[in-house]
């Protein structure tokens, strides 16, 4: 068995058309996995699929808004068909950030962020569980993408941070429940990574707050998407076979600075 490979494994990565998810798809596929990914934008997904096919990566795509229960069920049915009933890896990456002061946060905003980030991750893990049990190939792994916002207090990000803190806890709870099934459940918590989300967040934040946050990063820079993807890939590999229930920050030292 190859400990540092994902050859022959099958993986579902949500939100793979852009940003961190896009880098995770490429990392897992480069290591030999067959990957299925989704987003809400059919044209963007198709453009990605074409580029991946050209470079020899085995990636299939389908449209899914992960905040919809029915669409999540459809997605897992597609994955079931694509991989003939066997799934080795689930990466819950798709997520959204609606910034607003807590006092004025609307019910619609709350429901959208909770549904997209938290409920989707829990439900997709539930839906994936029987497929993971049938997989049983070189690895059985769930990786959740939370955020350092789930363990520190950041202004205007209360609900987003609540979803990420809950994803950290979900990781520990499922890890314990599924250890007997040999399904490892881990979490990667990125700090500021160069993507659309971080650019949007910086645009609406007080520049002074942005500067203060940047100054807190010991490595004095933002992270790149590949720097998150490599950790996700490691957690999926047989090489990580004794790691479960962990939240690993990829943040240039932000949370210990
Ligand atoms: P991007 O906005 O760059 O990419 C998000 C991806 O998810 C896109 O492919 C997007 O496609 C898809 N997506 C968004 N909403 C949905 C939905 N409802 N259903 C299906 N797909 C969806 O974000 P990032 O790469 O920055 O973020 C990825 C994850 O990393 C998120 O969970 C985020 O919270 C987390 N994170 C990011 C940090 C950062 O600094 N960038 C820091 C910490 C955590 P589309 O919009 O077309 O559906």
CSV table of C-alpha atoms and ligand atoms in Angstrom, one decimal:
chain,number,residue,atom,x,y,z
A,1,UNK,CA,0.0,0.0,0.0
A,2,UNK,CA,1.3,3.4,-1.0
A,3,UNK,CA,1.3,5.6,2.1
A,4,UNK,CA,1.9,8.9,0.3
A,5,UNK,CA,-0.5,8.4,-2.6
A,6,UNK,CA,-4.2,8.6,-3.3
A,7,UNK,CA,-4.0,6.4,-6.4
A,8,UNK,CA,-7.3,4.6,-6.9
A,9,UNK,CA,-9.2,6.7,-4.3
A,10,UNK,CA,-12.5,8.5,-5.0
A,11,UNK,CA,-13.2,11.9,-3.5
A,12,UNK,CA,-16.1,14.5,-3.4
A,13,UNK,CA,-14.9,18.1,-2.8
A,14,UNK,CA,-17.6,20.7,-2.6
A,15,UNK,CA,-17.1,24.2,-4.0
A,16,UNK,CA,-14.2,23.3,-6.4
A,17,UNK,CA,-14.7,25.9,-9.1
A,18,UNK,CA,-12.7,28.6,-7.3
A,19,UNK,CA,-10.3,29.3,-4.4
A,20,UNK,CA,-9.3,26.7,-1.8
A,21,UNK,CA,-11.7,24.1,-3.2
A,22,UNK,CA,-10.2,24.4,-6.7
A,23,UNK,CA,-6.7,23.8,-5.3
A,24,UNK,CA,-7.9,20.8,-3.2
A,25,UNK,CA,-9.4,19.2,-6.4
A,26,UNK,CA,-6.1,19.6,-8.2
A,27,UNK,CA,-4.0,18.4,-5.3
A,28,UNK,CA,-6.1,15.2,-4.7
A,29,UNK,CA,-6.4,14.5,-8.5
A,30,UNK,CA,-2.6,15.0,-9.0
A,31,UNK,CA,-2.0,12.4,-6.2
A,32,UNK,CA,-4.1,9.9,-8.2
A,33,UNK,CA,-7.6,10.3,-6.9
A,34,UNK,CA,-10.7,10.4,-9.1
A,35,UNK,CA,-12.5,13.6,-7.9
A,36,UNK,CA,-16.1,14.9,-8.2
A,37,UNK,CA,-16.8,18.5,-7.4
A,38,UNK,CA,-19.7,21.0,-7.5
A,39,UNK,CA,-20.6,24.6,-7.3
A,40,UNK,CA,-23.7,26.7,-8.2
A,41,UNK,CA,-22.3,28.0,-11.6
A,42,UNK,CA,-22.6,25.5,-14.5
A,43,UNK,CA,-20.5,27.6,-16.9
A,44,UNK,CA,-17.6,28.0,-14.5
A,45,UNK,CA,-17.7,24.4,-13.6
A,46,UNK,CA,-17.6,23.3,-17.2
A,47,UNK,CA,-14.7,25.6,-17.9
A,48,UNK,CA,-12.8,24.0,-15.0
A,49,UNK,CA,-13.7,20.5,-16.1
A,50,UNK,CA,-12.3,21.1,-19.6
A,51,UNK,CA,-9.0,22.5,-18.2
A,52,UNK,CA,-8.7,19.6,-15.8
A,53,UNK,CA,-9.4,17.1,-18.6
A,54,UNK,CA,-6.7,18.8,-20.8
A,55,UNK,CA,-4.1,18.4,-18.1
A,56,UNK,CA,-5.0,14.7,-17.5
A,57,UNK,CA,-6.7,15.1,-14.2
A,58,UNK,CA,-9.7,12.8,-13.6
A,59,UNK,CA,-12.4,15.2,-12.4
A,60,UNK,CA,-16.2,15.1,-12.9
A,61,UNK,CA,-18.5,18.0,-12.0
A,62,UNK,CA,-22.2,18.7,-11.3
A,63,UNK,CA,-24.2,21.7,-10.2
A,64,UNK,CA,-25.3,21.8,-6.6
A,65,UNK,CA,-26.2,24.5,-4.2
A,66,UNK,CA,-25.1,22.9,-0.9
A,67,UNK,CA,-27.5,25.0,1.1
A,68,UNK,CA,-30.4,22.9,-0.4
A,69,UNK,CA,-31.2,19.6,1.2
A,70,UNK,CA,-32.7,18.2,-2.0
A,71,UNK,CA,-29.7,19.3,-4.1
A,72,UNK,CA,-27.4,17.6,-1.5
A,73,UNK,CA,-29.3,14.4,-1.9
A,74,UNK,CA,-29.0,14.7,-5.7
A,75,UNK,CA,-25.3,15.4,-5.5
A,76,UNK,CA,-24.7,12.2,-3.4
A,77,UNK,CA,-26.8,10.2,-5.9
A,78,UNK,CA,-24.6,11.5,-8.7
A,79,UNK,CA,-21.5,10.6,-6.7
A,80,UNK,CA,-22.9,7.2,-6.0
A,81,UNK,CA,-23.4,6.6,-9.7
A,82,UNK,CA,-20.1,8.1,-10.8
A,83,UNK,CA,-18.0,6.1,-8.4
A,84,UNK,CA,-20.2,2.9,-8.5
A,85,UNK,CA,-21.3,3.2,-4.9
A,86,UNK,CA,-17.8,3.7,-3.3
A,87,UNK,CA,-16.5,6.9,-1.9
A,88,UNK,CA,-13.2,7.2,0.0
A,89,UNK,CA,-12.9,10.9,0.7
A,90,UNK,CA,-15.4,13.7,1.5
A,91,UNK,CA,-14.1,17.3,1.7
A,92,UNK,CA,-16.7,19.8,3.0
A,93,UNK,CA,-15.2,23.0,1.5
A,94,UNK,CA,-18.0,25.1,0.1
A,95,UNK,CA,-18.8,28.0,2.3
A,96,UNK,CA,-20.0,31.6,2.4
A,97,UNK,CA,-19.4,34.6,4.5
A,98,UNK,CA,-22.0,37.3,5.0
A,99,UNK,CA,-20.4,40.1,7.1
A,100,UNK,CA,-22.7,42.2,9.2
A,101,UNK,CA,-22.8,43.5,12.8
A,102,UNK,CA,-24.4,40.9,15.1
A,103,UNK,CA,-27.0,43.4,16.3
A,104,UNK,CA,-28.4,43.9,12.8
A,105,UNK,CA,-28.0,40.4,11.4
A,106,UNK,CA,-31.2,39.4,9.6
A,107,UNK,CA,-33.0,36.0,9.9
A,108,UNK,CA,-32.4,35.4,6.2
A,109,UNK,CA,-28.7,36.0,6.5
A,110,UNK,CA,-28.5,33.7,9.5
A,111,UNK,CA,-30.3,30.9,7.7
A,112,UNK,CA,-28.2,31.3,4.6
A,113,UNK,CA,-24.9,31.1,6.4
A,114,UNK,CA,-25.9,28.3,8.7
A,115,UNK,CA,-27.4,26.3,5.8
A,116,UNK,CA,-24.4,26.8,3.5
A,117,UNK,CA,-21.6,26.2,5.9
A,118,UNK,CA,-22.8,24.0,8.8
A,119,UNK,CA,-26.0,22.2,7.9
A,120,UNK,CA,-24.6,21.2,4.5
A,121,UNK,CA,-21.4,19.8,6.0
A,122,UNK,CA,-23.3,17.7,8.6
A,123,UNK,CA,-25.8,16.4,6.1
A,124,UNK,CA,-23.2,15.6,3.4
A,125,UNK,CA,-21.3,13.7,6.0
A,126,UNK,CA,-24.4,11.7,6.9
A,127,UNK,CA,-25.1,11.1,3.2
A,128,UNK,CA,-21.5,10.0,2.5
A,129,UNK,CA,-21.3,7.6,5.5
A,130,UNK,CA,-22.8,4.5,3.8
A,131,UNK,CA,-20.6,5.2,0.7
A,132,UNK,CA,-17.5,5.5,2.8
A,133,UNK,CA,-18.3,2.2,4.5
A,134,UNK,CA,-18.6,0.5,1.1
A,135,UNK,CA,-15.4,2.2,-0.1
A,136,UNK,CA,-12.9,0.7,2.3
A,137,UNK,CA,-10.1,1.2,-0.2
A,138,UNK,CA,-6.8,2.8,0.7
A,139,UNK,CA,-8.4,5.3,3.0
A,140,UNK,CA,-11.7,6.6,4.5
A,141,UNK,CA,-11.5,10.2,5.3
A,142,UNK,CA,-13.7,13.3,5.9
A,143,UNK,CA,-12.0,16.7,6.0
A,144,UNK,CA,-14.0,19.8,6.9
A,145,UNK,CA,-12.7,23.3,6.0
A,146,UNK,CA,-13.5,25.6,8.9
A,147,UNK,CA,-11.6,28.8,9.7
A,148,UNK,CA,-9.5,30.3,12.4
A,149,UNK,CA,-12.7,32.5,12.8
A,150,UNK,CA,-14.0,29.5,14.6
A,151,UNK,CA,-11.6,29.9,17.5
A,152,UNK,CA,-11.0,33.6,17.8
A,153,UNK,CA,-13.4,36.6,18.0
A,154,UNK,CA,-13.6,38.7,14.8
A,155,UNK,CA,-15.9,41.8,14.3
A,156,UNK,CA,-18.9,41.4,12.0
A,157,UNK,CA,-18.3,37.7,11.6
A,158,UNK,CA,-20.3,36.3,14.5
A,159,UNK,CA,-22.6,33.9,12.5
A,160,UNK,CA,-19.8,32.9,10.1
A,161,UNK,CA,-17.6,32.2,13.0
A,162,UNK,CA,-20.3,30.2,14.8
A,163,UNK,CA,-20.6,27.9,11.8
A,164,UNK,CA,-16.9,27.3,11.8
A,165,UNK,CA,-16.7,26.7,15.6
A,166,UNK,CA,-19.5,24.2,15.2
A,167,UNK,CA,-17.6,22.5,12.3
A,168,UNK,CA,-14.6,22.1,14.6
A,169,UNK,CA,-16.8,20.4,17.2
A,170,UNK,CA,-18.6,18.3,14.6
A,171,UNK,CA,-15.2,17.0,13.5
A,172,UNK,CA,-14.5,15.8,17.1
A,173,UNK,CA,-17.9,14.3,17.5
A,174,UNK,CA,-18.0,12.4,14.2
A,175,UNK,CA,-14.4,11.3,14.7
A,176,UNK,CA,-15.4,9.5,17.9
A,177,UNK,CA,-18.6,8.0,16.4
A,178,UNK,CA,-17.0,6.8,13.2
A,179,UNK,CA,-13.6,5.6,14.5
A,180,UNK,CA,-15.0,2.1,14.8
A,181,UNK,CA,-15.9,2.3,11.1
A,182,UNK,CA,-12.3,3.3,10.3
A,183,UNK,CA,-13.5,6.7,9.0
A,184,UNK,CA,-11.2,9.4,10.1
A,185,UNK,CA,-12.7,12.9,10.4
A,186,UNK,CA,-10.4,15.9,10.6
A,187,UNK,CA,-10.6,19.7,10.0
A,188,UNK,CA,-8.4,22.3,8.4
A,189,UNK,CA,-8.8,25.8,9.7
A,190,UNK,CA,-7.3,28.4,7.3
A,191,UNK,CA,-6.2,31.9,8.3
A,192,UNK,CA,-6.3,34.6,5.6
A,193,UNK,CA,-5.9,33.0,2.2
A,194,UNK,CA,-5.8,34.8,-1.1
A,195,UNK,CA,-9.3,34.1,-2.6
A,196,UNK,CA,-12.5,36.0,-3.5
A,197,UNK,CA,-13.9,35.5,0.0
A,198,UNK,CA,-10.9,37.2,1.7
A,199,UNK,CA,-10.9,40.0,-0.9
A,200,UNK,CA,-14.6,40.6,-0.3
A,201,UNK,CA,-14.1,40.6,3.5
A,202,UNK,CA,-11.2,43.0,3.3
A,203,UNK,CA,-13.3,45.4,1.2
A,204,UNK,CA,-16.0,45.8,3.7
A,205,UNK,CA,-13.8,45.8,6.8
A,206,UNK,CA,-12.4,48.9,8.5
A,207,UNK,CA,-8.9,49.2,6.9
A,208,UNK,CA,-7.5,49.7,10.4
A,209,UNK,CA,-8.9,46.3,11.5
A,210,UNK,CA,-7.5,44.7,8.4
A,211,UNK,CA,-4.1,46.2,9.2
A,212,UNK,CA,-4.2,45.1,12.8
A,213,UNK,CA,-5.2,41.6,11.8
A,214,UNK,CA,-2.3,41.4,9.3
A,215,UNK,CA,0.1,42.6,11.9
A,216,UNK,CA,-0.9,39.6,14.1
A,217,UNK,CA,0.3,37.0,11.5
A,218,UNK,CA,3.9,36.0,12.5
A,219,UNK,CA,4.7,35.1,8.9
A,220,UNK,CA,3.5,38.5,7.8
A,221,UNK,CA,1.7,37.4,4.7
A,222,UNK,CA,-1.6,35.9,3.5
A,223,UNK,CA,-1.6,32.2,2.6
A,224,UNK,CA,-2.0,30.7,-0.8
A,225,UNK,CA,-4.7,28.1,-1.7
A,226,UNK,CA,-2.1,25.4,-2.4
A,227,UNK,CA,-0.8,25.8,1.1
A,228,UNK,CA,-4.2,24.7,2.4
A,229,UNK,CA,-4.7,21.9,-0.2
A,230,UNK,CA,-1.5,20.1,0.7
A,231,UNK,CA,-2.6,19.7,4.3
A,232,UNK,CA,-6.0,18.4,3.2
A,233,UNK,CA,-4.3,15.9,0.9
A,234,UNK,CA,-2.1,14.7,3.7
A,235,UNK,CA,-5.0,14.2,6.1
A,236,UNK,CA,-6.7,12.0,3.4
A,237,UNK,CA,-3.7,9.8,2.8
A,238,UNK,CA,-2.9,6.5,4.4
A,239,UNK,CA,0.2,8.3,5.8
A,240,UNK,CA,-2.2,10.1,8.2
A,241,UNK,CA,-3.8,6.8,9.3
A,242,UNK,CA,-3.6,7.6,13.1
A,243,UNK,CA,-4.9,11.2,12.9
A,244,UNK,CA,-8.6,11.8,13.7
A,245,UNK,CA,-10.7,14.4,15.3
A,246,UNK,CA,-8.1,17.2,14.9
A,247,UNK,CA,-8.4,20.8,13.8
A,248,UNK,CA,-5.2,21.9,12.1
A,249,UNK,CA,-4.7,25.6,11.5
A,250,UNK,CA,-3.0,26.7,8.3
A,251,UNK,CA,-2.6,30.3,9.3
A,252,UNK,CA,1.1,31.5,9.2
A,253,UNK,CA,1.0,31.3,13.0
A,254,UNK,CA,-2.0,33.8,13.4
A,255,UNK,CA,-3.7,31.9,16.2
A,256,UNK,CA,-0.5,31.5,18.3
A,257,UNK,CA,1.0,35.0,17.5
B,1,LIG,P1,-14.3,31.2,-2.8
B,1,LIG,O1,-15.4,32.2,-2.8
B,1,LIG,O2,-13.0,31.6,-3.5
B,1,LIG,O3,-14.8,29.8,-3.4
B,1,LIG,C1,-15.9,29.2,-2.9
B,1,LIG,C2,-16.3,28.0,-3.7
B,1,LIG,O4,-17.4,27.4,-3.2
B,1,LIG,C3,-16.6,28.4,-5.1
B,1,LIG,O5,-16.3,27.3,-6.0
B,1,LIG,C4,-18.1,28.6,-5.0
B,1,LIG,O6,-18.7,28.5,-6.3
B,1,LIG,C5,-18.5,27.5,-4.1
B,1,LIG,N1,-19.7,27.7,-3.4
B,1,LIG,C6,-20.1,28.8,-2.6
B,1,LIG,N2,-21.3,28.7,-2.1
B,1,LIG,C7,-21.8,27.5,-2.6
B,1,LIG,C8,-23.0,26.8,-2.4
B,1,LIG,N3,-24.0,27.3,-1.7
B,1,LIG,N4,-23.1,25.6,-3.0
B,1,LIG,C9,-22.1,25.1,-3.7
B,1,LIG,N5,-21.0,25.7,-3.9
B,1,LIG,C10,-20.8,26.9,-3.4
B,1,LIG,O7,-14.0,30.9,-1.3
B,1,LIG,P2,-12.7,30.3,-0.5
B,1,LIG,O8,-12.0,29.3,-1.4
B,1,LIG,O9,-12.0,31.4,0.1
B,1,LIG,O10,-13.4,29.5,0.7
B,1,LIG,C11,-13.5,28.1,0.7
B,1,LIG,C12,-13.7,27.6,2.1
B,1,LIG,O11,-12.6,28.1,2.9
B,1,LIG,C13,-15.0,28.3,2.8
B,1,LIG,O12,-15.6,27.3,3.6
B,1,LIG,C14,-14.4,29.4,3.6
B,1,LIG,O13,-15.2,29.7,4.7
B,1,LIG,C15,-13.1,28.8,4.1
B,1,LIG,N6,-12.1,29.8,4.5
B,1,LIG,C16,-11.6,30.7,3.6
B,1,LIG,C17,-10.6,31.6,4.1
B,1,LIG,C18,-10.0,32.6,3.2
B,1,LIG,O14,-9.3,33.5,3.7
B,1,LIG,N7,-10.2,32.6,1.9
B,1,LIG,C19,-10.2,31.6,5.5
B,1,LIG,C20,-10.8,30.6,6.3
B,1,LIG,C21,-11.7,29.7,5.8
B,1,LIG,P3,-20.2,29.3,-6.6
B,1,LIG,O15,-20.1,30.6,-5.8
B,1,LIG,O16,-20.2,29.5,-8.1
B,1,LIG,O17,-21.2,28.4,-6.1
